Coordinates of C-alpha atoms and ligand atoms in Angstrom, one line a residue:
X1 CA 0.2 -0.4 0.1
X2 CA 1.3 3.8 -0.7
X3 CA 2.9 5.6 1.8
X4 CA 1.5 9.3 0.7
X5 CA 1.6 12.6 2.7
X6 CA -1.9 14.6 3.9
X7 CA -1.0 17.4 1.5
X8 CA -0.6 15.2 -1.0
X9 CA -4.0 13.2 -1.2
X10 CA -5.1 15.4 -3.6
X11 CA -3.5 12.8 -6.0
X12 CA -4.3 9.5 -4.7
X13 CA -8.5 10.1 -4.7
X14 CA -9.7 6.4 -4.6
X15 CA -6.5 4.7 -3.9
X16 CA -6.1 2.5 -0.3
X17 CA -3.4 4.9 0.8
X18 CA -1.7 4.4 4.0
X19 CA -1.0 7.5 6.3
X20 CA 2.0 8.4 9.2
X21 CA 1.2 10.4 12.2
X22 CA -0.6 11.5 15.0
X23 CA -4.5 11.3 16.2
X24 CA -5.3 15.4 16.6
X25 CA -8.6 14.9 17.3
X26 CA -11.3 11.7 17.4
X27 CA -15.3 12.6 17.9
X28 CA -17.5 9.6 18.2
X29 CA -21.5 9.5 17.6
X30 CA -21.9 5.0 18.2
X31 CA -21.6 3.7 15.2
X32 CA -19.5 5.7 13.2
X33 CA -16.1 7.6 14.1
X34 CA -14.2 11.0 13.0
X35 CA -10.3 10.2 13.7
X36 CA -7.9 14.0 12.3
X37 CA -5.1 12.2 11.8
X38 CA -1.9 15.0 11.4
X39 CA 1.2 14.2 10.1
X40 CA 3.9 17.5 9.7
X41 CA 3.2 18.7 6.6
X42 CA -1.9 19.2 6.9
X43 CA -4.3 17.5 8.6
X44 CA -6.9 15.0 7.4
X45 CA -9.8 13.7 8.6
X46 CA -10.6 9.6 8.6
X47 CA -13.7 8.3 9.0
X48 CA -14.8 4.5 10.1
X49 CA -17.8 3.0 10.1
X50 CA -17.9 0.6 12.4
X51 CA -20.0 -2.2 11.2
X52 CA -17.1 -2.2 7.9
X53 CA -14.1 -2.9 10.0
X54 CA -13.2 -5.7 11.8
X55 CA -15.0 -6.5 16.3
X56 CA -11.0 -5.2 17.2
X57 CA -10.5 -1.9 15.5
X58 CA -13.5 -1.2 16.8
X59 CA -12.7 -1.7 20.0
X60 CA -8.9 0.5 18.8
X61 CA -11.1 2.8 17.8
X62 CA -12.6 3.7 21.6
X63 CA -9.4 3.5 23.4
X64 CA -8.0 6.8 21.3
X65 CA -6.3 9.9 22.7
X66 CA -5.1 13.4 21.5
X67 CA -1.6 12.6 19.7
X68 CA -1.5 9.0 19.8
X69 CA 1.0 7.8 17.3
X70 CA -0.6 5.9 14.2
X71 CA -0.6 4.3 11.1
X72 CA -4.3 5.0 9.4
X73 CA -5.0 2.8 5.7
X74 CA -8.0 3.9 3.5
X75 CA -9.6 4.8 0.7
X76 CA -9.0 8.4 -0.4
X77 CA -12.8 10.3 -1.2
X78 CA -13.1 15.0 -2.1
X79 CA -15.0 15.8 1.0
X80 CA -15.2 19.4 -0.6
X81 CA -16.8 20.7 3.9
X82 CA -13.8 18.3 5.2
X83 CA -10.8 19.9 6.6
X84 CA -7.8 19.7 4.3
X85 CA -10.9 19.0 0.9
X86 CA -9.9 14.9 1.2
X87 CA -11.8 12.3 3.6
X88 CA -10.0 8.7 3.9
X89 CA -12.7 6.0 4.4
X90 CA -10.3 4.2 7.2
X91 CA -10.4 0.5 6.5
X92 CA -7.4 -0.4 8.7
X93 CA -5.8 0.4 11.0
X94 CA -1.4 0.6 13.8
X95 CA -1.8 2.3 17.0
X96 CA 1.8 2.6 17.7
X97 CA 2.7 4.5 20.6
X98 CA -0.7 5.6 22.8
X99 CA 0.0 9.5 24.5
X100 CA -0.9 10.1 27.7
X101 CA -3.3 12.6 28.2
X102 CA -1.8 15.2 26.1
X103 CA -1.1 18.7 27.9
X104 CA -2.4 21.0 25.2
X105 CA -6.3 20.3 24.1
X106 CA -8.2 22.1 21.4
X107 CA -9.5 24.6 23.6
X108 CA -7.7 28.3 23.9
X109 CA -4.1 28.2 26.4
X110 CA -2.5 31.3 28.0
X111 CA 0.8 31.9 25.7
X112 CA 2.8 31.4 28.9
X113 CA 1.5 28.2 29.6
X114 CA 1.9 26.9 25.4
X115 CA 5.7 28.6 25.5
X116 CA 6.3 26.4 29.0
X117 CA 5.0 23.5 26.4
X118 CA 7.5 24.4 23.5
X119 CA 8.3 21.4 22.0
X120 CA 4.1 19.6 22.2
X121 CA 2.9 23.7 20.7
X122 CA 5.0 22.8 17.9
X123 CA 2.6 20.0 17.1
X124 CA 0.0 22.7 16.4
X125 CA -1.2 24.0 13.5
X126 CA -0.8 27.6 13.9
X127 CA 3.1 26.7 14.4
X128 CA 3.2 24.0 11.7
X129 CA 2.9 27.5 9.3
X130 CA 4.7 29.1 11.0
X131 CA 8.1 26.6 10.7
X132 CA 6.8 26.0 7.0
X133 CA 6.8 30.0 6.8
X134 CA 10.1 30.2 8.0
X135 CA 11.2 27.6 6.1
X136 CA 10.6 28.8 3.1
X137 CA 12.2 32.3 3.4
X138 CA 15.8 30.9 4.3
X139 CA 15.0 28.6 0.9
X140 CA 14.7 31.0 -0.9
X141 CA 17.4 33.9 -0.2
X142 CA 19.7 31.2 -1.1
X143 CA 18.1 30.5 -3.1
X144 CA 18.4 34.0 -5.0
X145 CA 22.0 34.4 -3.7
X146 CA 22.3 30.5 -5.1
X147 CA 21.8 32.6 -8.6
X148 CA 23.3 35.5 -8.0
X149 CA 27.0 33.6 -7.9
X150 CA 27.3 34.5 -4.3
X151 CA 29.7 32.1 -2.1
X152 CA 27.6 30.3 1.0
X153 CA 31.0 31.4 3.2
X154 CA 30.5 30.5 6.6
X155 CA 31.1 33.0 9.6
X156 CA 32.2 30.9 13.2
X157 CA 30.0 31.3 16.5
X158 CA 33.6 31.9 19.1
X159 CA 34.7 34.8 18.3
X160 CA 37.6 37.0 19.5
X161 CA 35.9 40.8 19.7
X162 CA 33.0 42.5 19.0
X163 CA 31.2 43.7 16.0
X164 CA 27.7 45.2 17.2
X165 CA 28.8 47.2 20.5
X166 CA 30.0 44.8 23.3
X167 CA 27.3 45.2 25.6
X168 CA 25.5 42.5 24.9
X169 CA 28.5 40.6 24.2
X170 CA 27.4 36.4 25.7
X171 CA 31.4 36.4 27.0
X172 CA 32.5 32.5 27.2
X173 CA 35.4 30.2 29.0
X174 CA 38.3 29.2 25.6
X175 CA 40.1 26.9 26.9
X176 CA 41.4 30.1 29.4
X177 CA 40.9 32.7 27.0
X178 CA 38.5 35.6 27.4
X179 CA 36.0 34.6 23.8
X180 CA 32.6 36.1 22.9
X181 CA 29.5 33.9 21.4
X182 CA 28.8 35.9 17.6
X183 CA 27.0 38.5 17.2
X184 CA 27.2 39.1 13.2
X185 CA 29.3 37.5 10.7
X186 CA 30.3 40.9 9.6
X187 CA 34.1 41.0 9.9
X188 CA 34.8 37.4 9.2
X189 CA 32.2 38.6 5.9
X190 CA 34.6 40.9 5.5
X191 CA 37.7 38.3 5.1
X192 CA 35.7 36.4 3.2
X193 CA 34.3 38.9 0.7
X194 CA 38.3 39.8 0.1
X195 CA 39.2 36.5 -0.9
X196 CA 35.9 35.1 -3.3
X197 CA 33.6 38.7 -4.5
X198 CA 30.3 38.2 -3.1
X199 CA 29.3 35.5 0.1
X200 CA 27.3 35.5 2.3
X201 CA 26.7 33.3 5.3
X202 CA 23.3 32.5 7.4
X203 CA 23.6 31.5 10.1
X204 CA 23.0 31.7 14.8
X205 CA 23.4 35.1 16.4
X206 CA 23.3 35.8 19.7
X207 CA 22.8 38.9 21.8
X208 CA 22.6 39.9 25.7
X209 CA 20.1 42.5 25.5
X210 CA 18.3 43.7 28.7
X211 CA 15.7 44.4 27.2
X212 CA 12.1 42.7 26.5
X213 CA 10.8 43.0 24.0
X214 CA 8.4 42.2 21.3
X215 CA 11.5 41.6 18.5
X216 CA 14.4 40.6 20.5
X217 CA 15.9 37.8 21.1
X218 CA 19.6 37.0 22.7
X219 CA 19.7 33.7 20.3
X220 CA 18.6 34.7 16.8
X221 CA 19.1 33.9 13.0
X222 CA 21.0 36.5 10.6
X223 CA 21.1 36.1 6.8
X224 CA 24.5 38.4 6.4
X225 CA 26.0 39.2 3.2
X226 CA 29.3 40.7 2.2
X227 CA 29.7 42.7 -1.9
X228 CA 33.8 43.4 -2.3
X229 CA 33.6 46.7 -4.2
X230 CA 29.8 48.0 -4.2
X231 CA 28.7 51.3 -2.7
X232 CA 26.1 52.4 -1.1
X233 CA 23.1 53.0 -3.6
X234 CA 24.7 49.2 -4.9
X235 CA 23.7 47.4 -1.3
X236 CA 20.3 48.8 -1.0
X237 CA 19.3 47.6 -4.2
X238 CA 20.3 44.3 -3.9
X239 CA 18.9 43.9 -0.7
X240 CA 16.0 45.0 -1.8
X241 CA 15.6 42.7 -5.2
X242 CA 15.8 40.0 -2.6
X243 CA 13.1 41.3 0.2
X244 CA 10.8 41.3 -3.2
X245 CA 11.9 37.7 -4.5
X246 CA 11.2 36.1 -0.4
X247 CA 7.6 38.2 -0.6
X248 CA 7.0 36.4 -4.1
X249 CA 8.5 33.7 -3.0
X250 CA 5.9 32.6 0.4
X251 CA 3.0 34.8 -1.7
X252 CA 3.5 31.2 -4.0
X253 CA 4.5 28.2 -2.2
X254 CA 2.6 29.5 1.6
X255 CA -1.1 30.1 0.9
X256 CA -2.8 28.0 2.9
X257 CA 0.1 28.4 6.0
X258 CA -0.6 31.9 5.3
X259 CA -4.6 31.0 4.6
X260 CA -4.4 29.1 8.3
X261 CA -2.5 32.2 9.9
X262 CA -5.2 35.0 8.5
X263 CA -2.2 37.2 7.3
X264 CA -3.4 40.0 5.6
X265 CA -1.7 39.0 2.0
X266 CA -3.4 42.3 0.1
X267 CA -0.4 44.2 1.7
X268 CA 2.0 42.0 0.9
X269 CA 1.5 42.3 -2.5
X270 CA 0.9 45.7 -2.8
X271 CA 5.1 45.7 -2.6
X272 CA 6.9 46.0 -5.4
X273 CA 9.9 47.9 -7.1
X274 CA 12.0 50.3 -6.1
X275 CA 11.1 50.7 -2.8
X276 CA 11.3 53.9 -0.7
X277 CA 14.6 55.4 0.3
X278 CA 14.9 58.0 3.2
X279 CA 17.8 59.8 5.3
X280 CA 18.1 59.8 8.6
X281 CA 17.2 63.7 9.0
X282 CA 13.9 63.0 6.5
X283 CA 13.1 60.3 8.5
X284 CA 13.0 62.8 11.5
X285 CA 11.2 65.6 9.7
X286 CA 7.9 62.4 10.1
X287 CA 8.7 61.3 14.0
X288 CA 8.3 66.0 14.0
X289 CA 5.4 66.0 12.5
X290 CA 3.7 63.8 14.1
X291 CA 4.4 65.7 17.0
X292 CA 6.9 63.3 17.8
X293 CA 9.8 65.4 20.4
X294 CA 12.5 64.6 19.1
X295 CA 16.4 65.6 19.0
X296 CA 18.2 65.0 15.5
X297 CA 21.1 62.1 16.3
X298 CA 19.5 59.8 19.1
X299 CA 18.2 56.5 17.8
X300 CA 15.0 55.8 16.8
X301 CA 12.4 53.1 19.0
X302 CA 10.6 51.0 17.6
X303 CA 7.5 53.7 18.5
X304 CA 9.8 55.4 16.1
X305 CA 10.0 52.6 13.8
X306 CA 7.0 52.2 13.2
X307 CA 6.4 55.7 12.9
X308 CA 8.1 56.5 9.5
X309 CA 7.4 53.0 8.6
X310 CA 3.6 53.7 8.8
X311 CA 4.2 56.6 6.0
X312 CA 4.9 53.9 3.5
X313 CA 3.6 50.8 2.2
X314 CA 6.5 49.0 1.2
X315 CA 9.6 48.8 3.6
X316 CA 11.5 51.7 3.5
X317 CA 15.0 52.8 3.7
X318 CA 16.3 54.4 6.2
X319 CA 19.8 55.6 4.6
X320 CA 23.0 58.3 6.1
X321 CA 22.3 58.1 10.2
X322 CA 24.8 60.3 12.3
X323 CA 28.1 58.4 13.1
X324 CA 28.1 58.9 17.0
X325 CA 24.9 55.9 17.3
X326 CA 26.4 53.2 14.5
X327 CA 28.6 50.9 14.9
X328 CA 32.4 51.9 14.5
X329 CA 33.2 50.1 10.6
X330 CA 30.5 52.4 9.0
X331 CA 31.6 54.6 6.6
X332 CA 31.5 58.8 6.9
X333 CA 30.0 60.3 3.9
X334 CA 31.9 62.4 1.5
X335 CA 29.8 64.7 1.7
X336 CA 28.4 64.7 5.3
X337 CA 31.2 63.0 7.9
X338 CA 28.6 63.9 10.8
X339 CA 26.5 60.8 9.0
X340 CA 28.0 57.3 8.1
X341 CA 26.5 55.5 4.4
X342 CA 25.0 52.7 6.3
X343 CA 20.8 52.2 5.8
X344 CA 18.4 50.2 7.6
X345 CA 15.3 49.2 6.1
X346 CA 12.2 49.5 8.3
X347 CA 9.2 46.3 7.1
X348 CA 6.0 47.9 7.2
X349 CA 3.0 47.3 9.5
X350 CA 5.8 47.9 11.6
X351 CA 7.3 45.1 12.4
X352 CA 10.6 47.4 12.7
X353 CA 14.2 46.7 11.2
X354 CA 14.2 44.5 9.6
X355 CA 17.6 44.9 8.2
X356 CA 21.3 46.7 8.9
X357 CA 23.9 48.0 6.5
X358 CA 26.0 50.3 4.9
X359 CA 29.4 50.8 2.7
X360 CA 32.3 49.8 5.0
X361 CA 35.8 51.9 6.1
X362 CA 38.5 51.1 3.1
X363 CA 41.1 52.7 4.5
X364 CA 43.7 52.0 7.0
X365 CA 44.1 55.7 9.5
X366 CA 39.9 56.4 9.4
X367 CA 40.2 52.6 11.1
X368 CA 42.3 52.2 12.9
X369 CA 41.4 55.3 14.7
X370 CA 37.8 53.9 15.1
X371 CA 38.2 50.5 17.4
X372 CA 40.4 53.0 18.9
X373 CA 37.5 55.4 20.0
X374 CA 34.9 51.9 20.0
X375 CA 37.6 51.8 23.4
X376 CA 38.0 48.0 21.0
X377 CA 41.1 46.3 22.2
X378 CA 43.5 46.7 19.4
X379 CA 45.4 43.5 18.9
X380 CA 41.9 42.2 18.6
X381 CA 40.9 43.3 15.8
X382 CA 44.9 43.4 13.6
X383 CA 43.8 40.3 11.8
X384 CA 40.8 42.2 10.7
X385 CA 43.2 45.7 9.7
X386 CA 45.1 43.1 7.1
X387 CA 41.8 43.5 4.9
X388 CA 42.6 47.2 5.4
X389 CA 46.6 46.5 4.7
X390 CA 46.6 44.5 1.9
X391 CA 44.4 45.8 -1.6
X392 CA 41.7 47.3 0.6
X393 CA 38.8 47.9 -2.0
X394 CA 34.9 49.8 -1.9
X395 CA 33.0 46.9 -0.2
X396 CA 29.2 46.6 1.4
X397 CA 27.0 44.8 3.1
X398 CA 24.0 44.0 5.1
X399 CA 22.8 41.3 7.6
X400 CA 18.4 40.3 7.8
X401 CA 17.4 38.8 11.4
X402 CA 15.1 35.8 9.7
X403 CA 12.5 36.1 13.3
X404 CA 11.5 40.2 11.9
X405 CA 11.0 38.6 8.6
X406 CA 8.8 36.2 9.3
X407 CA 6.8 37.8 12.2
X408 CA 6.4 40.3 9.5
X409 CA 5.7 38.0 7.0
X410 CA 3.3 36.0 9.1
X411 CA 1.4 39.3 10.7
X412 CA 2.8 37.7 14.7
X413 CA 3.0 40.2 17.7
X414 CA 5.3 38.9 18.6
X415 CA 9.8 36.9 17.5
X416 CA 9.1 34.3 19.7
X417 CA 6.5 32.1 17.2
X418 CA 9.1 33.1 15.0
X419 CA 11.6 30.1 15.9
X420 CA 11.1 26.9 16.8
X421 CA 13.2 27.2 20.5
X422 CA 13.4 30.8 21.0
X423 CA 15.3 32.0 23.5
X424 CA 14.4 35.1 25.5
X425 CA 15.6 37.5 28.7
X426 CA 15.4 35.2 31.7
X427 CA 13.5 32.2 29.7
X428 CA 15.0 29.6 27.7
X429 CA 13.0 27.0 28.9
X430 CA 12.5 23.5 26.9
Ligands
LIG501 O1 21.7 46.2 12.5 P1 22.3 45.0 13.0 O2 23.2 45.1 14.0 O3 23.3 44.9 12.0 C1 24.5 43.4 12.2 O4 24.9 43.2 13.1 C2 26.2 44.2 11.2 N1 26.7 43.4 11.1 C3 24.7 42.6 9.9 C4 25.7 43.4 8.9 O5 25.8 44.3 8.1 N2 26.8 42.2 7.5 O6 21.8 43.8 13.6 C5 20.8 42.9 12.2 C6 19.0 42.9 12.3 C7 18.7 43.7 12.2 O7 18.3 44.4 11.8 C8 17.1 42.8 12.5 O8 16.5 42.5 11.3 C9 18.0 41.7 13.4 O9 19.2 41.8 12.9 N3 18.2 41.6 15.1 C10 17.7 40.4 15.8 N4 16.7 40.4 15.9 C11 15.9 39.5 16.5 N5 16.8 39.8 18.1 C12 17.6 40.2 18.0 N6 18.1 41.0 19.3 C13 18.3 41.1 16.9 N7 18.9 42.0 17.4 C14 18.7 41.9 15.6
LIG502 MG1 20.9 47.1 13.6

């Protein structure tokens, strides 16, 4: 008998097939039982008429509990009214393993209760949809870069130096030496770009953020690209093409998941290229126009980003931030050294910054000066300075936070649902 995934049932109408999964729900009314099965790819209802099956099987059905693992056999029928559009006329069944009383029932549960049981929460249709969209986003990005001849150059996780400031470092003991979990693969990406031209890395990054927000994780995944001979505009154009590609892929291939999440897809469908671009100074003007008391030179907080992004239907690039609020490696604008050639991409609908990036300082002397000004240890950056000693070129890059992108595309309230096992302030169980 053919073993079939629930999502592919449509290809087997009229055939007797085998489904391997778990019992999501069961309803019985005397002579007939309705078993909703899940296998990770979808849900399907099995209909079991007691007098049509063996006594043994009829007895087994009465003992089944939610989340018992089951192998179900039966004939596939079209049934518009049924979940997924198909139904299985049950002919046979095998209990693989019974389940104890399952804590996550079909009634509403509080989010803290669910978060404590994240390992089980993942089994619900909503979480399933989110994880599938996350997977699609990751695949789409890899494909985008592959099509453009970028090399995937993985960056290390254990690092001797800070990339994004010293206040959010997770420190560890590296055989007696002080080391840190990587905040960003960027510095290594720059080395790889000088070796390979156009590269990206994709891995977990770590920030000991003291803030408990809907947008911050202690451990998150970042796609970071770095391109030799790219200026700031080349960089921005690549980013918008990547984001646009990802949106199309998700709209095309995750229709069912977006529907499960009740995502208003019209908001994603209307996003076209190019994305708007405004300077930090123009963004400050928007804030002032909206009556926000804001001083030029301060960094934007989440509420500011929301006000700015609400001005646009598409993601918006905010470029040329004041140098004082940005990282040490950002190249000053030749036309105004108070600002840098960096740009953040703010997602619409209040999802905030999803990309940080910019052009890097390529001059050795200036970079040495910045490292000193930021009180960073020169020795730890000596290898990085080699990149400016031996054939320095203009170059740019960026980092996209996967979880914030998932939150936006799925339309989620909170970042905790965007990753299988979130690491949040004071929360790392399970
Ligand atoms: O803006 P950030 O700090 O930029 C960098 O790390 C650069 N070195 C990247 C580069 O140019 N190669 O972080 C980039 C993105 C943010 O825009 C955001 O989407 C995400 O990473 N991010 C976080 N996501 C979840 N939780 C956190 N604590 C995050 N911090 C940053
Ligand atoms: Mg940033």
